mmCIF file of C-alpha atoms in Angstrom:
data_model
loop_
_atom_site.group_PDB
_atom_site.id
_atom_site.type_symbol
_atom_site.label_atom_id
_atom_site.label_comp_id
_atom_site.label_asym_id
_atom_site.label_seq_id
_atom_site.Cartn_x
_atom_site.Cartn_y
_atom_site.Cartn_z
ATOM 1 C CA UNK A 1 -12.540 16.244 -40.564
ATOM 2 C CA UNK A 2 -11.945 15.206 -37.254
ATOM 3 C CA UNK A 3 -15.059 12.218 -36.108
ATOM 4 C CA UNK A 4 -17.262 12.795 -33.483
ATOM 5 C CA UNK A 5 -17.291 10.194 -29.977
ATOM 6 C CA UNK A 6 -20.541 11.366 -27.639
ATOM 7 C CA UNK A 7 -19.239 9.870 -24.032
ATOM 8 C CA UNK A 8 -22.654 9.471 -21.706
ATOM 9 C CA UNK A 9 -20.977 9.055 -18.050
ATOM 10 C CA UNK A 10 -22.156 10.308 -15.006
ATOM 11 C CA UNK A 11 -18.885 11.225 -13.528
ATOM 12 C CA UNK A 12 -17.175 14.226 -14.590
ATOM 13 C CA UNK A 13 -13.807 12.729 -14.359
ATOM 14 C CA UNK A 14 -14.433 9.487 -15.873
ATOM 15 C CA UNK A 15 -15.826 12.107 -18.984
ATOM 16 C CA UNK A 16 -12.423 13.989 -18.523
ATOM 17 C CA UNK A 17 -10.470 10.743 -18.713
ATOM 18 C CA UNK A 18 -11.714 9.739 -21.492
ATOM 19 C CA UNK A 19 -11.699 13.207 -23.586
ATOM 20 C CA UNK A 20 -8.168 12.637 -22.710
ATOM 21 C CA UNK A 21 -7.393 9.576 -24.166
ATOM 22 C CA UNK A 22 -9.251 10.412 -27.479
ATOM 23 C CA UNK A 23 -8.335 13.340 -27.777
ATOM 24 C CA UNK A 24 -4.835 12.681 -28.444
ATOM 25 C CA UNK A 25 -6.093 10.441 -31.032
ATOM 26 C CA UNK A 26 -7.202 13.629 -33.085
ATOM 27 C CA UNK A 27 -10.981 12.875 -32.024
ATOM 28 C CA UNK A 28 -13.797 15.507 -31.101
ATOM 29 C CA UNK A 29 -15.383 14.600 -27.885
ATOM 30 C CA UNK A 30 -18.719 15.515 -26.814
ATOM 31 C CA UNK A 31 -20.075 15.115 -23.326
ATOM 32 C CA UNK A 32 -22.990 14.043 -21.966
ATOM 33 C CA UNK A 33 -24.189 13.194 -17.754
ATOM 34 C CA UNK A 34 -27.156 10.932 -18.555
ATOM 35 C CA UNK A 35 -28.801 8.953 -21.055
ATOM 36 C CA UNK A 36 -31.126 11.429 -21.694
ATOM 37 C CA UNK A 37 -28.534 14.564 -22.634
ATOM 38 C CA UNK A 38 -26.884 11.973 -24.909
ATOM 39 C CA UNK A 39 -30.439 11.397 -27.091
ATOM 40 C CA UNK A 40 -30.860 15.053 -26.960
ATOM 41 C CA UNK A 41 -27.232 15.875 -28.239
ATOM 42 C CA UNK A 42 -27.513 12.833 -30.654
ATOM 43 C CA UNK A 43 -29.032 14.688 -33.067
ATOM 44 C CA UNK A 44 -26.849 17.925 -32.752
ATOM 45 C CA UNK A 45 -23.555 16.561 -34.580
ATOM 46 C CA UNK A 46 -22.685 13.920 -36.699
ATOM 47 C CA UNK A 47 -21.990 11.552 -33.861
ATOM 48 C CA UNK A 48 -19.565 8.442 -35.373
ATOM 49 C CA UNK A 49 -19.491 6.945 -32.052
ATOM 50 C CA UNK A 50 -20.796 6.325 -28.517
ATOM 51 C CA UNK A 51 -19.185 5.227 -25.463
ATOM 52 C CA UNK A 52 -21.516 5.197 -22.572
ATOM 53 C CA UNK A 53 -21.791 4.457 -18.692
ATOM 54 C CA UNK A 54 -24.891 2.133 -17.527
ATOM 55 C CA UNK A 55 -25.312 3.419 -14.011
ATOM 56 C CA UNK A 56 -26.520 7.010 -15.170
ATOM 57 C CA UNK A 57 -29.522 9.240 -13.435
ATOM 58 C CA UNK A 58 -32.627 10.153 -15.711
ATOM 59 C CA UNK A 59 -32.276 7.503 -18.040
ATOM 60 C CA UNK A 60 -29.675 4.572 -18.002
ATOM 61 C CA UNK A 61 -26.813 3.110 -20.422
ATOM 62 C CA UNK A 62 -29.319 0.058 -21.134
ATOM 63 C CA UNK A 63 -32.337 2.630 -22.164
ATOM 64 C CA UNK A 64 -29.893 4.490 -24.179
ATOM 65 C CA UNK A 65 -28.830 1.545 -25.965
ATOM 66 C CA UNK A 66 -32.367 0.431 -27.033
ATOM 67 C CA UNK A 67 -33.487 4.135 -27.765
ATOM 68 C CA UNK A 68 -30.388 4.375 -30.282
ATOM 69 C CA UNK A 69 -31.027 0.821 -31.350
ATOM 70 C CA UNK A 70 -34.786 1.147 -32.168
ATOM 71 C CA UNK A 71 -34.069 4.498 -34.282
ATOM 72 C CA UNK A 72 -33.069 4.598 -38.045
ATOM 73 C CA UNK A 73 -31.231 7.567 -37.643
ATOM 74 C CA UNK A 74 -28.619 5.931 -34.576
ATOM 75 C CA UNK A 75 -29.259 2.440 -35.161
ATOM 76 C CA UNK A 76 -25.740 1.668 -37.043
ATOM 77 C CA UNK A 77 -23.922 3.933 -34.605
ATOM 78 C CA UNK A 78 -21.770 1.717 -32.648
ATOM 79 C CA UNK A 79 -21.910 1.532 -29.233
ATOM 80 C CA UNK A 80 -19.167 0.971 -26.499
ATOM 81 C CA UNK A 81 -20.148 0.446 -22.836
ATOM 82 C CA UNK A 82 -17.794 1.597 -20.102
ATOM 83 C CA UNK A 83 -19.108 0.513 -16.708
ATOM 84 C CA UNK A 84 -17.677 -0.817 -13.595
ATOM 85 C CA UNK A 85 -20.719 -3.636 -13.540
ATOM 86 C CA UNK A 86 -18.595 -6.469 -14.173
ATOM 87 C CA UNK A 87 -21.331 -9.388 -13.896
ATOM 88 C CA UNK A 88 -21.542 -11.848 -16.471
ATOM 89 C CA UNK A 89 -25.669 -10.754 -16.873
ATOM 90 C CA UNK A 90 -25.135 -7.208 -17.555
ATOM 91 C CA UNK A 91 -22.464 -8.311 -19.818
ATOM 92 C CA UNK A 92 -24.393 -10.082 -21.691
ATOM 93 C CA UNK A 93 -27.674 -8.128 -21.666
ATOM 94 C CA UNK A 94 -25.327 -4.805 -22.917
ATOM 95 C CA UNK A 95 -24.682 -7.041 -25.930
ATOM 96 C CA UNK A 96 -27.964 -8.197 -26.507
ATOM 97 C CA UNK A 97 -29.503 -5.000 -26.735
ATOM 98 C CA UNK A 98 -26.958 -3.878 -29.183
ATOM 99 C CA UNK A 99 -23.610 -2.852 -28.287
ATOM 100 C CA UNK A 100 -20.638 -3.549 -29.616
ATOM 101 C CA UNK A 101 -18.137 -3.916 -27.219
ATOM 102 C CA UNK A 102 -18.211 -3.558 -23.046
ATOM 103 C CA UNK A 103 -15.328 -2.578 -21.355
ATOM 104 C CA UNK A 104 -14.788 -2.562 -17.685
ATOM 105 C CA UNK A 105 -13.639 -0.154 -15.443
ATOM 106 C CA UNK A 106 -11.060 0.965 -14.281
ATOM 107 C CA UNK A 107 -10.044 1.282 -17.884
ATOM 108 C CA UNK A 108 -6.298 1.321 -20.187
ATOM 109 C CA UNK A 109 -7.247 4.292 -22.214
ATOM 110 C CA UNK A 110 -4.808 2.281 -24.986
ATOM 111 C CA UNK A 111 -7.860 -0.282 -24.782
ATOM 112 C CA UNK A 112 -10.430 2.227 -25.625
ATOM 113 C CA UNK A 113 -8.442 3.869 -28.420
ATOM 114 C CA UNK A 114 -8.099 0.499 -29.625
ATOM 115 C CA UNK A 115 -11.952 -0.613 -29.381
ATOM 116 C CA UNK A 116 -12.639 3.201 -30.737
ATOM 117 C CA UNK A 117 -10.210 2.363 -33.825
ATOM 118 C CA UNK A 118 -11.578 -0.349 -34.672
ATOM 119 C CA UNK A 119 -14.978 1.088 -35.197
ATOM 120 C CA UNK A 120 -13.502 4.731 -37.162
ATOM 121 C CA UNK A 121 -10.437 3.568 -38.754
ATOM 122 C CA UNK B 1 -75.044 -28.128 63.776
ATOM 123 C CA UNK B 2 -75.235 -26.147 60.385
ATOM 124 C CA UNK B 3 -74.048 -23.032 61.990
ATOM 125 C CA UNK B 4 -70.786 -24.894 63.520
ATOM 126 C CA UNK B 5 -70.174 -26.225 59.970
ATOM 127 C CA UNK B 6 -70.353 -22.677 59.041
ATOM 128 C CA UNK B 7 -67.797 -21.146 61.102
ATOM 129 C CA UNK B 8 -64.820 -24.311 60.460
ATOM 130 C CA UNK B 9 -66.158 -23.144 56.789
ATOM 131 C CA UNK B 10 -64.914 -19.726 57.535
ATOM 132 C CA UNK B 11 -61.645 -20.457 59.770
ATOM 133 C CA UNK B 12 -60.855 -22.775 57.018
ATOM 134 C CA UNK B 13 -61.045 -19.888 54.687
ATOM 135 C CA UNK B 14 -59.254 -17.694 57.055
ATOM 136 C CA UNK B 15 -56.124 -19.967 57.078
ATOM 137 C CA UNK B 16 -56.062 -20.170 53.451
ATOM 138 C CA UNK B 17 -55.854 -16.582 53.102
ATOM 139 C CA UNK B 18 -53.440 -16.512 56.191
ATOM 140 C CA UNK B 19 -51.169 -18.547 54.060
ATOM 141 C CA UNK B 20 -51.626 -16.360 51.108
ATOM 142 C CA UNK B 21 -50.648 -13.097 53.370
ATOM 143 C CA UNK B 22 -47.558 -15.231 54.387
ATOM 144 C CA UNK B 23 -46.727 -15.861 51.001
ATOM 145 C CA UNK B 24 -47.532 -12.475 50.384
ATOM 146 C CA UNK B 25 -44.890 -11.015 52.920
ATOM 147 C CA UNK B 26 -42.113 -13.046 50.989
ATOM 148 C CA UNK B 27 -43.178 -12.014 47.479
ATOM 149 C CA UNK B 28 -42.980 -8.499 48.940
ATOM 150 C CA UNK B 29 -39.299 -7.936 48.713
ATOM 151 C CA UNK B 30 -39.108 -9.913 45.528
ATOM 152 C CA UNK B 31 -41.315 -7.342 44.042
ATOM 153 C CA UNK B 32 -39.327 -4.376 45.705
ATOM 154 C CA UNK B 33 -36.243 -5.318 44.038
ATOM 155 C CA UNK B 34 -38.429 -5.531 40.226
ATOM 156 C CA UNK B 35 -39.702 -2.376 40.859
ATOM 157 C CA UNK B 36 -36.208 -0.972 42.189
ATOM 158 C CA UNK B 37 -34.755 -2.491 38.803
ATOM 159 C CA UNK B 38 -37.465 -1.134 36.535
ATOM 160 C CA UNK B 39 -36.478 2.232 38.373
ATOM 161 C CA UNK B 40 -33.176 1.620 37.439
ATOM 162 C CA UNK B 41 -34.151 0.941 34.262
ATOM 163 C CA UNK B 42 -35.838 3.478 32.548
ATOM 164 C CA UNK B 43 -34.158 6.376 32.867
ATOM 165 C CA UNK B 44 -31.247 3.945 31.297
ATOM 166 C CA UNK B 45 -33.888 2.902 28.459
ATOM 167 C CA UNK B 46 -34.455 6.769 28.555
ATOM 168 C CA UNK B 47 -30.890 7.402 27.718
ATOM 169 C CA UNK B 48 -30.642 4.638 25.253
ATOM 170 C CA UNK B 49 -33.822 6.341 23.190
ATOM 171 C CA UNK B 50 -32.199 9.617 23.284
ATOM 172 C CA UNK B 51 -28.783 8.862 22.399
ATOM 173 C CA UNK B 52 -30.647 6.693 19.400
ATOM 174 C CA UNK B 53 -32.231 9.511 17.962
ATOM 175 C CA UNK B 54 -29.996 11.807 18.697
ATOM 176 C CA UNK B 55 -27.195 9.396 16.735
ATOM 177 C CA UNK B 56 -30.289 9.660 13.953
ATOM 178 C CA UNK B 57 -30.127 13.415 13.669
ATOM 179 C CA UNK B 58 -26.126 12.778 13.529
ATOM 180 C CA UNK B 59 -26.434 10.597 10.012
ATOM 181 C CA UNK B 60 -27.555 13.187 7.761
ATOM 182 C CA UNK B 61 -24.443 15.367 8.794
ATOM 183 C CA UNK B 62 -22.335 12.302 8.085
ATOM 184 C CA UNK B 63 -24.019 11.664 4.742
ATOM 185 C CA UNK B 64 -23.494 15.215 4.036
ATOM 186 C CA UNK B 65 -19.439 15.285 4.806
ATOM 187 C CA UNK B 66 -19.285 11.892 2.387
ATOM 188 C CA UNK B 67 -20.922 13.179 -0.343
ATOM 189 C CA UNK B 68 -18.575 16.889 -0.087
ATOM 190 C CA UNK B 69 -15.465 14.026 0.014
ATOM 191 C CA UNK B 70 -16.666 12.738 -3.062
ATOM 192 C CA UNK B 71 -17.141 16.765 -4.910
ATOM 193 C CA UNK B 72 -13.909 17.514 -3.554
ATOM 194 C CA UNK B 73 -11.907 14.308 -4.968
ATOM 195 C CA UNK B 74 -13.994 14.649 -8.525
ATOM 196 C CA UNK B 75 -13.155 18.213 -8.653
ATOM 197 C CA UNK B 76 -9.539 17.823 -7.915
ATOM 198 C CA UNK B 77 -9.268 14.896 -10.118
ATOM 199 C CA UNK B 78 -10.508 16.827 -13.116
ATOM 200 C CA UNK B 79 -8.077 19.542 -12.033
ATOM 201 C CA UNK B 80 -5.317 16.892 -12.284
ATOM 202 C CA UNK B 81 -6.534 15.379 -15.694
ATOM 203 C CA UNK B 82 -6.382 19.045 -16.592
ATOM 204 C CA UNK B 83 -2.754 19.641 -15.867
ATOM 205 C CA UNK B 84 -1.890 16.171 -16.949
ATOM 206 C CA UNK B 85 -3.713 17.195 -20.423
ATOM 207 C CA UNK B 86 -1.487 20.748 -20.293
ATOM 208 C CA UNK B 87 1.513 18.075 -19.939
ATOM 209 C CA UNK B 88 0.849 16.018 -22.706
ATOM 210 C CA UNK B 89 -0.032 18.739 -25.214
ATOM 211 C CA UNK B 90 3.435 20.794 -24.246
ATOM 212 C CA UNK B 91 5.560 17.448 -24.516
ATOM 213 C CA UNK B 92 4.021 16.687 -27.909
ATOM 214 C CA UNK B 93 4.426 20.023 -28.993
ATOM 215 C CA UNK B 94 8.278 20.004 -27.572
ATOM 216 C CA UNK B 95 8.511 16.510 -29.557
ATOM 217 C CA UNK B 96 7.694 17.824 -32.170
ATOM 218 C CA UNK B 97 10.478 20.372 -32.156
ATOM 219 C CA UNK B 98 12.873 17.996 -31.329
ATOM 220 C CA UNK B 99 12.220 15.817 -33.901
ATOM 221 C CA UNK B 100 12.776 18.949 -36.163
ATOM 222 C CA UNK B 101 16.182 19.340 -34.424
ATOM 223 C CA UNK B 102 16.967 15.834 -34.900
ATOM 224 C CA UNK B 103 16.544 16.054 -38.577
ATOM 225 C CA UNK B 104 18.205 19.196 -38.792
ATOM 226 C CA UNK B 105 20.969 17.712 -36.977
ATOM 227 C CA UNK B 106 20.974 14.416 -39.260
ATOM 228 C CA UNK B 107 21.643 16.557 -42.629
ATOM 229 C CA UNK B 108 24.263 19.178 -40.706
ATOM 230 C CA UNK B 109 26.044 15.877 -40.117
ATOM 231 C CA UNK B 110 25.900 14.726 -43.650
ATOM 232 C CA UNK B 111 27.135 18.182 -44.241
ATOM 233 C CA UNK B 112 29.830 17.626 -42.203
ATOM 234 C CA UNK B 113 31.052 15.019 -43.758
ATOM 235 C CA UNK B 114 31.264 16.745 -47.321
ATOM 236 C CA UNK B 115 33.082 19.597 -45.307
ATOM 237 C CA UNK B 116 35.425 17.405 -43.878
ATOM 238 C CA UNK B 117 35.999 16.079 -47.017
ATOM 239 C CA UNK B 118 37.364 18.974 -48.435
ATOM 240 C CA UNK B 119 38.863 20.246 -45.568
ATOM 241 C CA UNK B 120 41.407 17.095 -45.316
ATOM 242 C CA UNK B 121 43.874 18.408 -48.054
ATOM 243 C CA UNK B 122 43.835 22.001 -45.772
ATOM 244 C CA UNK B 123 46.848 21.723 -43.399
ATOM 245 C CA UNK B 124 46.005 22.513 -39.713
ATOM 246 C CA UNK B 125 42.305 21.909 -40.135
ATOM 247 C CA UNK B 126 42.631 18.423 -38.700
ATOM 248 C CA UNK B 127 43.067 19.200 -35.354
ATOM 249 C CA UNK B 128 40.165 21.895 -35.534
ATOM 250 C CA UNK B 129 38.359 19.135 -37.114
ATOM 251 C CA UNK B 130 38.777 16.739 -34.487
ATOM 252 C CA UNK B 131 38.388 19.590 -31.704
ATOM 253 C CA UNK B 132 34.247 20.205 -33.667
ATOM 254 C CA UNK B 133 34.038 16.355 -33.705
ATOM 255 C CA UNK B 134 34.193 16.079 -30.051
ATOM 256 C CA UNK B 135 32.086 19.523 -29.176
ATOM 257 C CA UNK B 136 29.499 17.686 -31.205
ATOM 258 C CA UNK B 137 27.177 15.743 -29.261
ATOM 259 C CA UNK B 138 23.988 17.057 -29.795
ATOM 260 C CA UNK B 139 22.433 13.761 -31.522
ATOM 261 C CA UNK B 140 23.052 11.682 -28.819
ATOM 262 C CA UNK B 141 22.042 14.727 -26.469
ATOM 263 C CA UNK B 142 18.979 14.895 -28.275
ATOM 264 C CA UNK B 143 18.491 10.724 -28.318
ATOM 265 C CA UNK B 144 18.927 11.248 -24.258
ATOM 266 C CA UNK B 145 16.199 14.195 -24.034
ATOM 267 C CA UNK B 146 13.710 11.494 -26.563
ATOM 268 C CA UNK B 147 14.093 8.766 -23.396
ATOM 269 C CA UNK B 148 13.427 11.638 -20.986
ATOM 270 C CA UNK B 149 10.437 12.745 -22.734
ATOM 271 C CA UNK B 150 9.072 9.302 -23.227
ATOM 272 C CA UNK B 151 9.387 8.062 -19.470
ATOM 273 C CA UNK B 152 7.541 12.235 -18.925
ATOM 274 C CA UNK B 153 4.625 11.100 -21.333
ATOM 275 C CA UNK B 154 4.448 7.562 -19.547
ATOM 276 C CA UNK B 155 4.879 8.959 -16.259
ATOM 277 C CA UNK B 156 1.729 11.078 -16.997
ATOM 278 C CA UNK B 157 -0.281 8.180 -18.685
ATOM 279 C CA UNK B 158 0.131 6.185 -15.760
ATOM 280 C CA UNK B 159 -0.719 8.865 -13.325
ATOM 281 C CA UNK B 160 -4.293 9.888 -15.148
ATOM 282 C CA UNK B 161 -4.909 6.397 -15.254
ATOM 283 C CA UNK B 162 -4.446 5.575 -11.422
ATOM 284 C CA UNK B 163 -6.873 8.813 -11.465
ATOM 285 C CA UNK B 164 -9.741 6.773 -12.199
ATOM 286 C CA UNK B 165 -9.686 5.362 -8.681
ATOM 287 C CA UNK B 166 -11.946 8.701 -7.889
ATOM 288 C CA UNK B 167 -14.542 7.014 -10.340
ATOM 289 C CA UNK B 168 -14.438 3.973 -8.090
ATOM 290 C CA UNK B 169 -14.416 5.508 -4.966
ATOM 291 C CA UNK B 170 -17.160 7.928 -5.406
ATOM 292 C CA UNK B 171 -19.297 4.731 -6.234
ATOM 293 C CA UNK B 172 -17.869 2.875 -3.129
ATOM 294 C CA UNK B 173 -19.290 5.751 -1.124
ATOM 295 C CA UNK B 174 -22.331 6.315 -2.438
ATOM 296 C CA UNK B 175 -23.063 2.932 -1.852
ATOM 297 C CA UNK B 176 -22.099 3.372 1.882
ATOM 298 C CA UNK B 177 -24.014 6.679 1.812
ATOM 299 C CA UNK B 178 -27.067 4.610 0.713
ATOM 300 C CA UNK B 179 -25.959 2.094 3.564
ATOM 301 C CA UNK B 180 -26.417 5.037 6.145
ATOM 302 C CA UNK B 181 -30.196 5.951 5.038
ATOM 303 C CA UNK B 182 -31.093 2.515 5.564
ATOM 304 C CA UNK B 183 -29.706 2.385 8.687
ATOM 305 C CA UNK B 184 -31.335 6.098 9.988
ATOM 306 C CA UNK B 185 -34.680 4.726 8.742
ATOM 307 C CA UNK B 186 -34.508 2.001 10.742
ATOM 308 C CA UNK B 187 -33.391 3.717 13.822
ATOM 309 C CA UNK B 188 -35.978 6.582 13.054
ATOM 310 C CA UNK B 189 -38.675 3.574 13.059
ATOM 311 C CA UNK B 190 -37.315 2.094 16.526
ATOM 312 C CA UNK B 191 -37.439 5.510 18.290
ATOM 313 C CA UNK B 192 -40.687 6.278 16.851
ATOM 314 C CA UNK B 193 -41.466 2.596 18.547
ATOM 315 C CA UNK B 194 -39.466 2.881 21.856
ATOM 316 C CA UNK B 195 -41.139 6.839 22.755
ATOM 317 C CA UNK B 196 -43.406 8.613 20.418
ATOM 318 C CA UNK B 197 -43.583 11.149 23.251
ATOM 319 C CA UNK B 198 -39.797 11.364 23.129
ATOM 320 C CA UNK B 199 -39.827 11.757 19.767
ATOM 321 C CA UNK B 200 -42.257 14.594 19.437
ATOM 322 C CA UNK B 201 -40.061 16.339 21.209
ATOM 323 C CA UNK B 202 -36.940 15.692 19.246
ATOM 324 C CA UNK B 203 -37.957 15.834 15.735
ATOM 325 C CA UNK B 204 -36.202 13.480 13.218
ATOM 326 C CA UNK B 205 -34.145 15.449 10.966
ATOM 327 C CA UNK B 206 -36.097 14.420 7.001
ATOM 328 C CA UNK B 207 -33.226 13.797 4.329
ATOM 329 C CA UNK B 208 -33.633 14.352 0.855
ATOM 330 C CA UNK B 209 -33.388 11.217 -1.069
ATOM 331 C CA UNK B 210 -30.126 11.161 -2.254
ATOM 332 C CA UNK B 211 -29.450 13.642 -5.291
ATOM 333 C CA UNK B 212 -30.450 10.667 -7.856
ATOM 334 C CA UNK B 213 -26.557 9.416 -7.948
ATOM 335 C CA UNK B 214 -26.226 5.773 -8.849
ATOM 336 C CA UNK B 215 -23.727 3.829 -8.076
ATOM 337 C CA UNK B 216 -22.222 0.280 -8.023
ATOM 338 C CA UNK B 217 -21.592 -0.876 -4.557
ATOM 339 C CA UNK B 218 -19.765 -3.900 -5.905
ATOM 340 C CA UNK B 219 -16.957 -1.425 -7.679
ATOM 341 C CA UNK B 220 -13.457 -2.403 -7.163
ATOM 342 C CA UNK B 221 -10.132 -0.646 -8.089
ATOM 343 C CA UNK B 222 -8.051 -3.043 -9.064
ATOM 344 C CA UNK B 223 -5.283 -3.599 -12.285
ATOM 345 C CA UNK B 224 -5.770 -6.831 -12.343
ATOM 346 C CA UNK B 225 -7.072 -7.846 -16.401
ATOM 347 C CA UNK B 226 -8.975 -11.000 -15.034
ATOM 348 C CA UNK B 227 -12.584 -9.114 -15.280
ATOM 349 C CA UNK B 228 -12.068 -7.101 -18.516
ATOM 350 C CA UNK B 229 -10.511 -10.939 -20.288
ATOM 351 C CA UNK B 230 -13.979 -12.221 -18.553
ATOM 352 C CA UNK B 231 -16.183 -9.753 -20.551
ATOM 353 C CA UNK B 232 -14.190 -10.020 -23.563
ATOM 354 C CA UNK B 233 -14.915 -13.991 -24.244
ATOM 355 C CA UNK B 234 -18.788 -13.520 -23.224
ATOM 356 C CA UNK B 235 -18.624 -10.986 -25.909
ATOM 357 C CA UNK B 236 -16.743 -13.298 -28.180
ATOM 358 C CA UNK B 237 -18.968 -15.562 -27.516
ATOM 359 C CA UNK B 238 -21.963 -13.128 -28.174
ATOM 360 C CA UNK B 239 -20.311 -12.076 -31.492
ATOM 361 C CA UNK B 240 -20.310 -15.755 -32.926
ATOM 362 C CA UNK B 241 -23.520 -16.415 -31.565
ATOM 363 C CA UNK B 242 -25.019 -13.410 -33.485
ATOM 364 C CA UNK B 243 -22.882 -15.003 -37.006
ATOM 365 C CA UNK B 244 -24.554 -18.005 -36.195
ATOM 366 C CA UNK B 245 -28.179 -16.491 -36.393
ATOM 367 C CA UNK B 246 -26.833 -14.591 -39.427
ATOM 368 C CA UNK B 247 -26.433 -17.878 -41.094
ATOM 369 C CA UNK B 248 -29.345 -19.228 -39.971
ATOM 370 C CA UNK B 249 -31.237 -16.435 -41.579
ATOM 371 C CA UNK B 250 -29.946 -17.005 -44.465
ATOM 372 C CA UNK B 251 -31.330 -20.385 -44.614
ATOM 373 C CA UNK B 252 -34.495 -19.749 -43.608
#
């Protein structure tokens, strides 16, 4: 059974790209604009993993983050953020609140198969 | 005697004010050429007020064109990443079938050698033989068409991933798009200061706060690994520090 990866990004493309990269990988990708469509679809599939923007509309990456983290049901879901904030504060507050890795963008999509790997395989 | 001191009083007064008139008389052109200037002025001021708010009612047309820029890049980009995705399923598929081929073409040639093996005692097959031998060339054929298809499949990687300058881009002009409100709310606030009359009469085209977009003005393009090797040592470094307080729970 293929596993599930729920990408939160604002930007179609940057949703696209990804889908892309994963998808070759034999993962199911499910897409979501905002913070708040990814808690909503959250719930919908068995979601392995999450890779998600911080500069969303509605609700951010960082809300997200502690809405997964402060649920039993997401909490152990691991977390990848994909953002183009590079500063060492955001950085380090992404990690704090619980994710598990931070990558930057503009992205190698070998990168994120690798970070995704490491999580699923 | 008081009424002689009376009238010096008065012709005393009379030349002070006869000096003032003379004074008076010079000042006169002075203040001529102010209020010629101010004349000059403020139709010029005039001008300057209208051209400011009519540069005002300009921005939210430029705002507009930026932020159709930015649909029609993200929509042509996914268009692209959906092609390029078309590409890379084909090639796999056609890699597939090649590697079939190449197989294929691995036992026929083990075949071939059995074959030639007891063909070697028939007289006149060896120049046949050796005719097939050099018609044969479809492994290294094949090999060639493998190095095509992998330079294809990089060729595409490398193209959807210069894609993701759109990403970048789209925040680079939102952030100048937020750069242009600022600056039409402060002009809007200057003409409303320089002519409110003026301005009643040209009203202030309202924008709609930008269609919540975010953005990161600071967003760069760039290959370079510097920032992505920066974020992976703080989270190193956040990794070990949460192993640390594992241990220290443990003594606790």
């Amino acid at each position: 059974m293929k596993k599930i990866i729920l990408v939160a990004d604002d930007s179609p493309s940057i949703r696209k790209f990804v889908s892309f990269a994963l998808a070759m990988k034999g993962f199911e990708i499910i897409s979501a604009a905002d913070g708040m469509e990814a808690l909503e679809k959250l719930p919908d599939k068995q979601i392995s993993l999450v890779i998600t923007d911080l500069n969303m509309p509605n609700l951010d990456g960082f809300e997200l983050i502690k809405s997964m983290r402060s649920n039993d049901q997401f909490k152990d879901i691991p977390i990848i953020i994909l953002s183009s904030l590079a500063g060492s504060d955001e950085i380090q507050k992404g990690m704090e609140i619980g994710a598990n890795s931070y990558l930057i963008k503009p992205f190698d999509p070998k990168r994120i198969v690798y970070e995704v790997s490491k999580y699923l395989n | 005697m008081k009424q002689v001191s009376n009238m010096s009083d008065l012709f005393e007064r009379l030349n002070d004010l006869k000096v003032v008139f003379r004074y008076g008389q010079k000042l006169i052109p002075i203040i001529q050429s102010i209020i010629d200037f101010m004349k000059e002025t403020v139709p010029l001021l005039e001008d300057i007020n209208t051209s400011i708010a009519d540069s005002t009612n300009k921005i939210p047309k430029a705002k507009d064109q930026i932020t159709n820029v930015t649909s029609a890049t993200e929509l042509a980009t996914t268009e692209i990443l959906d092609i390029a995705d078309s590409i890379s399923i084909d090639l796999d598929k056609i890699e597939k079938e090649l590697k079939l081929l190449q197989e294929n073409e691995t036992k026929k040639k083990e075949l071939w050698v059995k074959i030639k093996d007891l063909l070697k005692d028939n007289d006149g097959s060896g120049q046949l033989v050796e005719e097939y031998e050099q018609l044969d060339n479809s492994i290294a054929v094949m090999a060639n068409f493998q190095k095509v298809f992998d330079k294809i499949k990089n060729d595409v990687y490398n193209i959807t991933l210069s894609l993701q300058v759109q990403d970048i881009t789209s925040q680079q002009l939102a952030a100048v798009n937020h750069l242009i409100e600022s600056v039409r709310q402060r002009l809007s606030s200057l003409v409303m200061h320089l002519d409110e009359t003026e301005l009643s009469n040209m009203e202030l085209v309202k924008i709609d706060s930008p269609d919540n977009s975010t953005f990161n003005p600071e967003a760069v393009y760039t290959k370079s690994q510097e920032k992505q090797d920066m974020a992976d040592s703080l989270v190193n470094s956040n990794s070990s520090k949460a192993s640390q307080d594992e241990i220290d729970k443990l003594f606790s």
